[in-house]
Short mmCIF file of C-alpha atoms in Angstrom, two decimals:
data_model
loop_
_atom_site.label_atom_id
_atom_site.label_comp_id
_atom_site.label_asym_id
_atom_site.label_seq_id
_atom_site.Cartn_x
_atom_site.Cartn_y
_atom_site.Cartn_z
CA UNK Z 1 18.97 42.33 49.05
CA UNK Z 2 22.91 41.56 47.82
CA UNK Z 3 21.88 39.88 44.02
CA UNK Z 4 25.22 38.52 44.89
CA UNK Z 5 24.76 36.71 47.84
CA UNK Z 6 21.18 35.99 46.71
CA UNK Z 7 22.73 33.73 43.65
CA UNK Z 8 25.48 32.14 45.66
CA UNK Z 9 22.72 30.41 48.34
CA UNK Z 10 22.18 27.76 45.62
CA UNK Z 11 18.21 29.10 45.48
CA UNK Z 12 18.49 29.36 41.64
CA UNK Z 13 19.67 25.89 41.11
CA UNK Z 14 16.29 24.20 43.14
CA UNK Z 15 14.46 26.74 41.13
CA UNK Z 16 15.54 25.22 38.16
CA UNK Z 17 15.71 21.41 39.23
CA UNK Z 18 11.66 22.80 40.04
CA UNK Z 19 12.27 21.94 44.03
CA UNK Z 20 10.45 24.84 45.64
CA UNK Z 21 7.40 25.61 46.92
CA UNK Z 22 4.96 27.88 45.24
CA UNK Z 23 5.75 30.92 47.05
CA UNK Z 24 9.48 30.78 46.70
CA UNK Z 25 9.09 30.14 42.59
CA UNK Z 26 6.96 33.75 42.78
CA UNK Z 27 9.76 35.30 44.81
CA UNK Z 28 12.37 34.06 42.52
CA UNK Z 29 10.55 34.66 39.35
CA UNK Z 30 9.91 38.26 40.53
CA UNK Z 31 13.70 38.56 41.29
CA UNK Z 32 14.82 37.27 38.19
CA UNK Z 33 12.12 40.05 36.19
CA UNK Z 34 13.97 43.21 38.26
CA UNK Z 35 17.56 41.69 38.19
CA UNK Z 36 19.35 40.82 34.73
CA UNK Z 37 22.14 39.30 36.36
CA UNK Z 38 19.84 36.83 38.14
CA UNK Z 39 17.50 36.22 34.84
CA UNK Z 40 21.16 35.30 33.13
CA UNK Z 41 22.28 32.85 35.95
CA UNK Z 42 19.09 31.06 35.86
CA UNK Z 43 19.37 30.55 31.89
CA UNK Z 44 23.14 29.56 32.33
CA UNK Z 45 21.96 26.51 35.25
CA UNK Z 46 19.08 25.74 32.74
CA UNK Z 47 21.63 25.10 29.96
CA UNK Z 48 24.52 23.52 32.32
CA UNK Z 49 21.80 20.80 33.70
CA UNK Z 50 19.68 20.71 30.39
CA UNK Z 51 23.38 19.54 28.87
CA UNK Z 52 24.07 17.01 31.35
CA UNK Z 53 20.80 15.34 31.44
CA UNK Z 54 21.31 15.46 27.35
CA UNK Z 55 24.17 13.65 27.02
CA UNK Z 56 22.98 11.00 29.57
CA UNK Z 57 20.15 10.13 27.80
CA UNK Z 58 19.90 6.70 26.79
CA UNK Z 59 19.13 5.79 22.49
CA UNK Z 60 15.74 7.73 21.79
CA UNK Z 61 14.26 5.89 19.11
CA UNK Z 62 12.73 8.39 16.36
CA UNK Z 63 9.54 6.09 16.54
CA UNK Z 64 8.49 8.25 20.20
CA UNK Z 65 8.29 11.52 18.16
CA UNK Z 66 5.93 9.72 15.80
CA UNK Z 67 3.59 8.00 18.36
CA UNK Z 68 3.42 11.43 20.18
CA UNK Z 69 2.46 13.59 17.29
CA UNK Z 70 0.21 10.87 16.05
CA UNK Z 71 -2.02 11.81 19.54
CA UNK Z 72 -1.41 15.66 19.86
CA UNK Z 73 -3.73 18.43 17.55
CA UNK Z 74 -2.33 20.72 15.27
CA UNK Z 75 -3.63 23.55 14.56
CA UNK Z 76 -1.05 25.08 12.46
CA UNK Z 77 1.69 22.98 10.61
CA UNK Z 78 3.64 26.28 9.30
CA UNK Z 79 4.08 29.42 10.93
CA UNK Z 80 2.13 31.68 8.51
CA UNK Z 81 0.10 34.63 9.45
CA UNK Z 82 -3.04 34.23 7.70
CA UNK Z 83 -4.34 37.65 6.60
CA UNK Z 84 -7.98 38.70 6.36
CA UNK Z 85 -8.88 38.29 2.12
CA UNK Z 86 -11.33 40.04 0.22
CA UNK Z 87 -13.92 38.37 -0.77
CA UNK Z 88 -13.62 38.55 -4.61
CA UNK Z 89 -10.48 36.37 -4.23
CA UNK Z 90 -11.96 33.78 -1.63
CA UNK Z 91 -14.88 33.05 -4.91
CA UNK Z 92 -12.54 32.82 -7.33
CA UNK Z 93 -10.86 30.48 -5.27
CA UNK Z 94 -13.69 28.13 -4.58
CA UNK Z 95 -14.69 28.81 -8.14
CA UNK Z 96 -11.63 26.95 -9.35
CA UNK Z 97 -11.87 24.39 -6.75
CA UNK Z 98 -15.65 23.50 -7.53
CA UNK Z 99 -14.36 23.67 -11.13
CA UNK Z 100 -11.49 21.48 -10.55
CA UNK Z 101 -13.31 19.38 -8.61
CA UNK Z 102 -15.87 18.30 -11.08
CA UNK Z 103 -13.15 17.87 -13.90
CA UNK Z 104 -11.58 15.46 -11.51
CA UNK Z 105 -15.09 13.49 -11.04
CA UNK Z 106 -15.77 13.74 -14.95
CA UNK Z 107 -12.11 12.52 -15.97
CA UNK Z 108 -12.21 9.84 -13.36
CA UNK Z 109 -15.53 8.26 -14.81
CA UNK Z 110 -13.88 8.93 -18.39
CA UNK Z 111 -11.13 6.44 -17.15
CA UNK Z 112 -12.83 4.12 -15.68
CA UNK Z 113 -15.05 3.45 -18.66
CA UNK Z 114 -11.83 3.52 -20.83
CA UNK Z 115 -10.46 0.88 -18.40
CA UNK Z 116 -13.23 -1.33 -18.78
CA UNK Z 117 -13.19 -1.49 -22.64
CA UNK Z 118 -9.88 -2.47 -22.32
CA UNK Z 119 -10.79 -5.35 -20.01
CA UNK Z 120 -13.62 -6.67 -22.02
CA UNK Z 121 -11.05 -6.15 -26.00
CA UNK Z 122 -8.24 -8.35 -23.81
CA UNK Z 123 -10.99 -11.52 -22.77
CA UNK Z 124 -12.74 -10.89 -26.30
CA UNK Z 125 -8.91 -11.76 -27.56
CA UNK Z 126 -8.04 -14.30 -24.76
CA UNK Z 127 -10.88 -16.01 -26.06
CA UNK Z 128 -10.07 -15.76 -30.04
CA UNK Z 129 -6.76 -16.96 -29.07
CA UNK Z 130 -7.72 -19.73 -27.50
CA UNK Z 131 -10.31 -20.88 -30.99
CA UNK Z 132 -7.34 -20.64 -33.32
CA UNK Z 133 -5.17 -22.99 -31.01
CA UNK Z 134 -7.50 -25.51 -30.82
CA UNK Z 135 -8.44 -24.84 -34.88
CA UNK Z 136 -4.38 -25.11 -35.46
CA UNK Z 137 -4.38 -28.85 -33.56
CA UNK Z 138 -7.50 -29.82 -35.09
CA UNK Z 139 -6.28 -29.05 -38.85
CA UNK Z 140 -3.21 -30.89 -37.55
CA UNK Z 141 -5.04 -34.19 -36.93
CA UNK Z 142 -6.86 -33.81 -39.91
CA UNK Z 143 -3.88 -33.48 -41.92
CA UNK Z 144 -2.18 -36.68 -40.08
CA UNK Z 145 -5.03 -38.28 -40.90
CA UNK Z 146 -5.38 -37.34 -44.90
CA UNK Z 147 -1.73 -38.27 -45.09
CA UNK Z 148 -2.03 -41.33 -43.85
CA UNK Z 149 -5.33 -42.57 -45.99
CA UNK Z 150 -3.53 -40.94 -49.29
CA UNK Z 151 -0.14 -42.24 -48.27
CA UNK Z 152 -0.37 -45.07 -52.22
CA UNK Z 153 2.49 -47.36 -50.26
CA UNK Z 154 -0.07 -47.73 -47.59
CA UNK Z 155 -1.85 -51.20 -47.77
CA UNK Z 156 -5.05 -50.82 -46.35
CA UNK Z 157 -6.19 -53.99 -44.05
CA UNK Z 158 -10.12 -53.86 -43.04
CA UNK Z 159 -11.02 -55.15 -40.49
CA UNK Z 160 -14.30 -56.56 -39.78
CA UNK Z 161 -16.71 -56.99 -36.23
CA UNK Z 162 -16.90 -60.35 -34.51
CA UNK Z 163 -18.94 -61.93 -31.86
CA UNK Z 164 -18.23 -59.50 -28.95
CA UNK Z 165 -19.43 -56.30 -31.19
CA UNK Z 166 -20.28 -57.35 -35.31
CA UNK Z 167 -21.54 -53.86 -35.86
CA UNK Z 168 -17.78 -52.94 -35.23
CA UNK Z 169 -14.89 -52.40 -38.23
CA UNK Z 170 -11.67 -50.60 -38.16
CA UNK Z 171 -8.85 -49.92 -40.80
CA UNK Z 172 -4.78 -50.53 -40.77
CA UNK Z 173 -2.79 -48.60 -42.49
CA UNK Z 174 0.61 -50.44 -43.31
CA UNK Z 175 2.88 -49.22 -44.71
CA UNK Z 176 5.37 -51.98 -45.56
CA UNK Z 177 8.54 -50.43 -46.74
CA UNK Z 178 8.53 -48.07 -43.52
CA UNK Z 179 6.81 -50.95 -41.49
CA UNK Z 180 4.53 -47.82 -39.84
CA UNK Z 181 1.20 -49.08 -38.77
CA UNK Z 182 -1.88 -46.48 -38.25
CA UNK Z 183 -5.37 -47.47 -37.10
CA UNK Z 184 -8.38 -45.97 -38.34
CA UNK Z 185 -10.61 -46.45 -35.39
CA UNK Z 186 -13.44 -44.87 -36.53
CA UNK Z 187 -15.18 -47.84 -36.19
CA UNK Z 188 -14.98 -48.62 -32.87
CA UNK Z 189 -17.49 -47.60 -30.00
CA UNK Z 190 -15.81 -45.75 -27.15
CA UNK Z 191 -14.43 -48.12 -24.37
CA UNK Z 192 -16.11 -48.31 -20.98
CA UNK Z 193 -14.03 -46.50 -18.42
CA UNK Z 194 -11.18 -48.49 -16.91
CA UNK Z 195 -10.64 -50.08 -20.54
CA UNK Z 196 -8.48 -49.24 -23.14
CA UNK Z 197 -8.55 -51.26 -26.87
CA UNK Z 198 -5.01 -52.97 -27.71
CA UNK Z 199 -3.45 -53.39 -30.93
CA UNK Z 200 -2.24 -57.16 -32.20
CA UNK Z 201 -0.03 -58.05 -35.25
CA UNK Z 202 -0.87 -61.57 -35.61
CA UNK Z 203 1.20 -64.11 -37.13
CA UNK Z 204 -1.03 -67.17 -38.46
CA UNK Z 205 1.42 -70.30 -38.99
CA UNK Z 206 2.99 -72.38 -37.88
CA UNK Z 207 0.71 -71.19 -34.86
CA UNK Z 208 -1.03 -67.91 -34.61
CA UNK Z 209 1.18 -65.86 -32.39
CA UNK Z 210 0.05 -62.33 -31.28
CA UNK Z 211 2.32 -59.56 -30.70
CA UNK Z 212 1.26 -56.21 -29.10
CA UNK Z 213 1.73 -53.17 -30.89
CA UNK Z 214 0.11 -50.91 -29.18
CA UNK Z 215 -2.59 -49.02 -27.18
CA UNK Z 216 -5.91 -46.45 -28.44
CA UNK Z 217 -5.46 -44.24 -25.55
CA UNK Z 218 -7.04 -40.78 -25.21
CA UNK Z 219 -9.39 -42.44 -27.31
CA UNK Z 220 -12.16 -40.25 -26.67
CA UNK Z 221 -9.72 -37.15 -27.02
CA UNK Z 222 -8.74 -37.88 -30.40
CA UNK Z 223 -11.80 -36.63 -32.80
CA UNK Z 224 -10.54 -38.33 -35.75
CA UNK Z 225 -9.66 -41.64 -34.54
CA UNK Z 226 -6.60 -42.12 -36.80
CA UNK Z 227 -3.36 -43.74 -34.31
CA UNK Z 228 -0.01 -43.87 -34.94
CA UNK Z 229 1.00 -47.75 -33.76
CA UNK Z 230 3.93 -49.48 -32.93
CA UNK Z 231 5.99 -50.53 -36.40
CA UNK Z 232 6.11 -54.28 -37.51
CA UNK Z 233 7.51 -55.95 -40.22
CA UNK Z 234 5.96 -59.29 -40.73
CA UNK Z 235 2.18 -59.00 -39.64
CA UNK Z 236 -0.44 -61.72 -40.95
CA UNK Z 237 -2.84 -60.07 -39.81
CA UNK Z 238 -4.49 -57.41 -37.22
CA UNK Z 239 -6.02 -57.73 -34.27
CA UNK Z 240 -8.12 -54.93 -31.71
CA UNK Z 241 -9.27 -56.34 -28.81
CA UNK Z 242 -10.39 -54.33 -25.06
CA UNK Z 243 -8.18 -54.61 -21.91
CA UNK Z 244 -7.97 -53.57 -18.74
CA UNK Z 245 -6.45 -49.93 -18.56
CA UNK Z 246 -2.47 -50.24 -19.29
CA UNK Z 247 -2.73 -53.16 -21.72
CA UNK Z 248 -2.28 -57.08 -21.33
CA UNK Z 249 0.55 -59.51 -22.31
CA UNK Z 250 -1.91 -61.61 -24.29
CA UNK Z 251 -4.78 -61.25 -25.78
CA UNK Z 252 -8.19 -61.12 -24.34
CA UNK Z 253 -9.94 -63.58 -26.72
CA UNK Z 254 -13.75 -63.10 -25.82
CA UNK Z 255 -13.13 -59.38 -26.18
CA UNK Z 256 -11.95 -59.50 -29.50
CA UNK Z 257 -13.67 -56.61 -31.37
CA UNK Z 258 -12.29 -56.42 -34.71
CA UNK Z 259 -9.92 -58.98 -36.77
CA UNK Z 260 -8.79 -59.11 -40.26
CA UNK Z 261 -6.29 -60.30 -42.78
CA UNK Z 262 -3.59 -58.81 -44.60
CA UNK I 1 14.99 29.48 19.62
CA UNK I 2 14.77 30.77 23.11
CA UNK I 3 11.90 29.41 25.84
CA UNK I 4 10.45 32.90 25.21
CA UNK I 5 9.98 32.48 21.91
CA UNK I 6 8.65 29.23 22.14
CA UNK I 7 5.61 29.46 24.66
CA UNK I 8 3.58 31.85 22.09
CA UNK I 9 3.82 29.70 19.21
CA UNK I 10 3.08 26.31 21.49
CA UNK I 11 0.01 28.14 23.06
CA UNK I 12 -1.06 28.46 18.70
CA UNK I 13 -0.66 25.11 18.98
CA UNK I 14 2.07 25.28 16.14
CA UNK I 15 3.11 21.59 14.87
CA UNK I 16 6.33 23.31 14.46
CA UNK I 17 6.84 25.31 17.75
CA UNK I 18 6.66 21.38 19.26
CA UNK I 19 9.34 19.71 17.17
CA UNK I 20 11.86 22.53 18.01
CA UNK I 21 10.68 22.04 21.52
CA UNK I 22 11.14 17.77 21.60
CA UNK I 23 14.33 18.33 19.64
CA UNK I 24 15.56 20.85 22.61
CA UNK I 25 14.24 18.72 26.00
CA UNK I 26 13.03 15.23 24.99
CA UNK I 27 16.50 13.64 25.72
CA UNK I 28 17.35 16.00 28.90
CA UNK I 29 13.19 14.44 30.40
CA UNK I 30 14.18 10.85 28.73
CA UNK I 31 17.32 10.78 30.75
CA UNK I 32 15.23 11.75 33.86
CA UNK I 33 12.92 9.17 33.18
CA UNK I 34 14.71 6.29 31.98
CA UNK I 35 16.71 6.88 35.57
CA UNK I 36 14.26 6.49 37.40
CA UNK I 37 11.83 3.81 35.44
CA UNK I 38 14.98 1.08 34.65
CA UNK I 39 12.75 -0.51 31.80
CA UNK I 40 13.14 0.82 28.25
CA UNK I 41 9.67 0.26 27.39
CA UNK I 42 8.54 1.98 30.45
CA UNK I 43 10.23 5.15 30.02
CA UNK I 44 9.26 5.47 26.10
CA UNK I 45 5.97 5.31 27.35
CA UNK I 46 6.54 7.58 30.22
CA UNK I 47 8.02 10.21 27.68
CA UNK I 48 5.59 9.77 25.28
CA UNK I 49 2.70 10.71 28.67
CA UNK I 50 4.78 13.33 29.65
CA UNK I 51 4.93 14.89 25.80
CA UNK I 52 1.32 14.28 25.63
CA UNK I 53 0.71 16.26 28.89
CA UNK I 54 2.87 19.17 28.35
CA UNK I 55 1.02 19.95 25.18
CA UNK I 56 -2.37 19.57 26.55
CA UNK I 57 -1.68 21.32 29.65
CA UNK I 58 0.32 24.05 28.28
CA UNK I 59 -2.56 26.54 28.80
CA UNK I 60 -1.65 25.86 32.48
CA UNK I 61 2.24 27.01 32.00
CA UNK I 62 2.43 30.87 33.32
CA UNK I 63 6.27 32.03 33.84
CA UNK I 64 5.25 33.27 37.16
CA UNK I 65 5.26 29.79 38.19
CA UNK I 66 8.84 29.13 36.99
CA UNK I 67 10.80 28.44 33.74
CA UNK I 68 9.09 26.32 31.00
CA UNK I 69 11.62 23.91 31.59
CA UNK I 70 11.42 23.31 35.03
CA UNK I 71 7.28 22.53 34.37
CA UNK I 72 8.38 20.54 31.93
CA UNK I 73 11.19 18.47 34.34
CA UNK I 74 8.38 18.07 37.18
CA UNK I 75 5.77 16.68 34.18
CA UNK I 76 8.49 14.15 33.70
CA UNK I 77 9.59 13.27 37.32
CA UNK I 78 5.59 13.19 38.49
CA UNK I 79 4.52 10.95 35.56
CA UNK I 80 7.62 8.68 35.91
CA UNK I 81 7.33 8.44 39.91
CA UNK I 82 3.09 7.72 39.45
CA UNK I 83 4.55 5.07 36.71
CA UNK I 84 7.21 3.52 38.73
CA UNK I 85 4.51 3.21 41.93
CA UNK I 86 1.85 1.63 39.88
CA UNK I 87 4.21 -0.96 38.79
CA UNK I 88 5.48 -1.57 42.64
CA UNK I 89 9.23 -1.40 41.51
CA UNK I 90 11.38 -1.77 44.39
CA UNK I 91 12.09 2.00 46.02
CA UNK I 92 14.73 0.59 48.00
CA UNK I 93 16.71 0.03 44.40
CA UNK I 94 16.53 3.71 43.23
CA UNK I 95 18.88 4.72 46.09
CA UNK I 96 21.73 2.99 46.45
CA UNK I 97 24.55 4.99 45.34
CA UNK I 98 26.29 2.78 42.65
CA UNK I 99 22.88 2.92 40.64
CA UNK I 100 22.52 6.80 39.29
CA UNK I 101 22.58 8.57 36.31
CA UNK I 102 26.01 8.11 35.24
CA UNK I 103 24.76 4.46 34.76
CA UNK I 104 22.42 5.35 32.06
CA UNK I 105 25.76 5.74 29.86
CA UNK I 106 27.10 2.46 30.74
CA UNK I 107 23.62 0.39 30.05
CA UNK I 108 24.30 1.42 26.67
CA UNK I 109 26.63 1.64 23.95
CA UNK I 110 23.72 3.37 21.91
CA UNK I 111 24.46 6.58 23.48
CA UNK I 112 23.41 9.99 21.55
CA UNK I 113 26.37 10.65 18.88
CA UNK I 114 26.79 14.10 20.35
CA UNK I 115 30.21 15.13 19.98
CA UNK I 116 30.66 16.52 23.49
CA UNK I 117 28.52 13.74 24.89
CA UNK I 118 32.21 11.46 25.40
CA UNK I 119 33.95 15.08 26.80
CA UNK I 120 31.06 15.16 29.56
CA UNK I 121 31.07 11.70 30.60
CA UNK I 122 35.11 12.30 30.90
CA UNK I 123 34.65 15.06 33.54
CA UNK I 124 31.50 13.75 34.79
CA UNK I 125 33.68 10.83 35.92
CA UNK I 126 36.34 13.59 37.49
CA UNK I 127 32.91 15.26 39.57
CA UNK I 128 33.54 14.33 43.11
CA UNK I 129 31.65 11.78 44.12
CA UNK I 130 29.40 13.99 46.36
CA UNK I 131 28.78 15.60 43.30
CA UNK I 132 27.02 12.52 41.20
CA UNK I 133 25.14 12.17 44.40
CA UNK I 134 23.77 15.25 45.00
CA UNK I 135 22.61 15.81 41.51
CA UNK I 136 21.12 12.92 41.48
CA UNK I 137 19.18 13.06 44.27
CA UNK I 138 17.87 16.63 43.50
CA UNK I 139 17.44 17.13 40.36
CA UNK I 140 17.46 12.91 38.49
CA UNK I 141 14.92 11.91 41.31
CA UNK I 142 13.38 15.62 42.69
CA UNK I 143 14.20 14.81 46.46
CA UNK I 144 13.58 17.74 48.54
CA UNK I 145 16.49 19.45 50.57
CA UNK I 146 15.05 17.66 53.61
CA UNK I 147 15.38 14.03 51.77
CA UNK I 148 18.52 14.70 50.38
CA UNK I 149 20.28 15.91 53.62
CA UNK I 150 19.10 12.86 55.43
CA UNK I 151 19.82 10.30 52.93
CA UNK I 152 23.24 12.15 52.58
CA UNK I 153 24.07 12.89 56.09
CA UNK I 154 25.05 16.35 55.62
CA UNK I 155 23.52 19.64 57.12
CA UNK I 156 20.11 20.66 55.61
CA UNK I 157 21.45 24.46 55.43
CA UNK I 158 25.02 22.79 52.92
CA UNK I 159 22.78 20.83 50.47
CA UNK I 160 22.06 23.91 48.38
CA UNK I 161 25.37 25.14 48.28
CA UNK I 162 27.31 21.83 47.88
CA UNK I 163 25.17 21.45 44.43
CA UNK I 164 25.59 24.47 43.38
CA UNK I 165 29.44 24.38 44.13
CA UNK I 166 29.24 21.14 42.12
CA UNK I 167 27.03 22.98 39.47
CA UNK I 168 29.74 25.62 39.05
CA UNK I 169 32.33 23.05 38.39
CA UNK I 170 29.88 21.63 35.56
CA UNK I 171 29.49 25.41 34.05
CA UNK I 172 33.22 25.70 34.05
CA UNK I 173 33.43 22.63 32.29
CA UNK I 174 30.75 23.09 29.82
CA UNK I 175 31.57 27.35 29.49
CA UNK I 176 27.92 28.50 30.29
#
């Protein structure tokens, strides 16, 4: 057969574009084996139409090579002969690995406990922190409180339970040259919810005139029961009666609790 | 890495021996595909079968049958041509002439950055008409010389040597 001829039919292009029938890919596979020059033409069309097709290809998104390797099996992942060991070496080996193994499990118990003393030593000082802040606000109060009782320019007004509550008493601290007012409301049961006890500087002639000076609230919160009031300058004498929650304009008369005079 | 090389280290199902082997052909079968499924999605899932089945089935491959490529290239045509059935596309639209494989380029600007990838589209644009035609039939869409004669209207006995006159040209072009 002319190789010659036999290339220019245009047979080794279908073979390559995979167009011909079993029989004819045997003939030309056979040809190609006993005929360089034929082998050679078929790689050259493989390359000419492998190139087109390339550079025709449309973006190829490096996500495809991912998803298809994700489904196919390995076997190898290098090229690397593996060559028969003896057997001495292949112990040692799983020596050291048993070996390594169990260091791993024994260090990773080691830090777990460590990890967990940690934990407990940061609540454990969470919760000491949290004692000496309240201690700090507490000696705070306490110290407001022995100021204000040892405080000699302080007159000291007592005042005494009426109708509503006798058992009841409370102290004012005046001071006059600063005109501060402090109530020791030790005295005093806590108000019902939705109440709140009000603080009066009463004025007795010509008519008794009450002026607000203030409110107790948080009076529950405040363990020592010593308030700083509003100041006032010419007070008769001191009033504490309960109101409504937010304080009224004038005093609530029946639900005066404590009254005395300068 | 030649084809010959290749096939013994693919049969050891070497993880490397496959990413020399996408890196050579997966854009050559994705242009095959994508021309004939006109989806995106479809033809990354066509490639993706057809990668899947050439490494499964490579047991099958003996060179007696023909190159590793050309398995490879009827993988891709089969899968995409089962695909594009089971999703009814229109047949009708695959032929007409305006809509071949030199559209692939102008559907998008995200073309491979090869640098001879602009020089080929030049000349591909210079390939007589005929040319586009007959390589598209054959080898894009795997019509047989029958098929392509009688969509072309040209003698069965010149379809093999009109594309590989038209083939030459390309080798000239491309110096292989």
């Amino acid at each position: 057969m002319d190789i010659k001829q036999y290339i220019e039919s245009g047979i080794l292009e279908l073979y390559v574009y995979g167009l011909l029938s079993e029989a004819e890919n045997i003939e030309v596979s056979q040809m190609a084996k006993k005929h360089r020059e034929i082998e050679n033409e078929i790689i050259s069309i493989e390359k000419a139409i492998v190139n087109l097709s390339t550079s025709f290809s449309p973006f190829l998104s490096a996500d495809n090579f991912e998803k298809i390797k994700a489904k196919l099996d390995f076997k190898y992942s290098k090229v690397i002969e593996i060559k028969p060991q003896n057997n001495w070496s292949q112990y040692v080996g799983w020596a050291a690995a048993v070996a390594l193994l169990l260091g791993i499990g024994y260090q990773y118990t080691q830090l777990n406990n460590t990890q967990n003393q940690v934990l407990t030593a940061q609540k454990e000082k969470t919760n000491l922190q949290e004692t000496v802040v309240g201690l700090k606000l507490k000696n705070k109060q306490t110290l407001t409180a022995l100021t204000v009782i040892r405080d000699e320019k302080n007159a000291v007004i007592n005042l005494s339970g009426q109708a509503v509550s006798p058992k009841s008493s409370a102290k004012i601290y005046w001071n006059k040259e600063t005109e501060v007012v402090y109530v020791d409301a030790a005295g005093l049961p806590e108000p019902p919810k939705g109440m709140v006890y009000q603080i009066w500087s009463l004025k007795l002639l010509p008519q008794l005139t009450p002026t607000s000076i203030g409110l107790l609230s948080d009076f529950s919160a405040n363990k020592e029961k010593i308030f700083a009031v509003e100041k006032t300058g010419d007070a008769e004498a001191f009033g504490i009666t309960l109101e409504p929650a937010g304080g009224s304009k004038t005093p609530t008369m029946e639900q005066l609790y404590a009254l005395g005079k300068v | 890495m030649t084809q010959e090389e290749l096939i013994p280290l693919m049969l050891k199902k070497d993880e490397r021996a496959f990413t020399i082997m996408y890196d050579m052909y997966s854009k050559s079968l994705f242009s095959v595909i994508s021309n004939l499924l006109k989806e995106t999605e479809d033809a990354e899932d066509t490639l993706q079968e057809v990668f899947v089945k050439i490494w499964k089935s490579i047991d099958g491959y003996s060179e007696s049958k023909g190159r590793f490529y050309t398995w490879m290239l009827n993988i891709a045509r089969n899968t995409a041509i089962d695909k594009l059935r089971s999703k009814g596309y229109n047949n009708s639209q695959k032929n007409l002439s305006a809509d071949n494989f030199v559209h692939l380029v102008d559907d998008s600007n995200k073309l491979t950055n090869r640098i001879d990838t602009i020089g080929i589209l030049e000349f591909v644009k210079k390939l007589k008409p005929k040319c586009i035609e007959i390589i598209e039939l054959l080898f894009f869409q795997g019509y047989t010389q029958q098929e392509a004669s009688d969509e072309l209207a040209i003698p069965l006995g010149t379809v093999k040597t009109q594309n590989r006159n038209c083939i030459n040209d390309l080798r000239t072009y491309l110096k292989v």
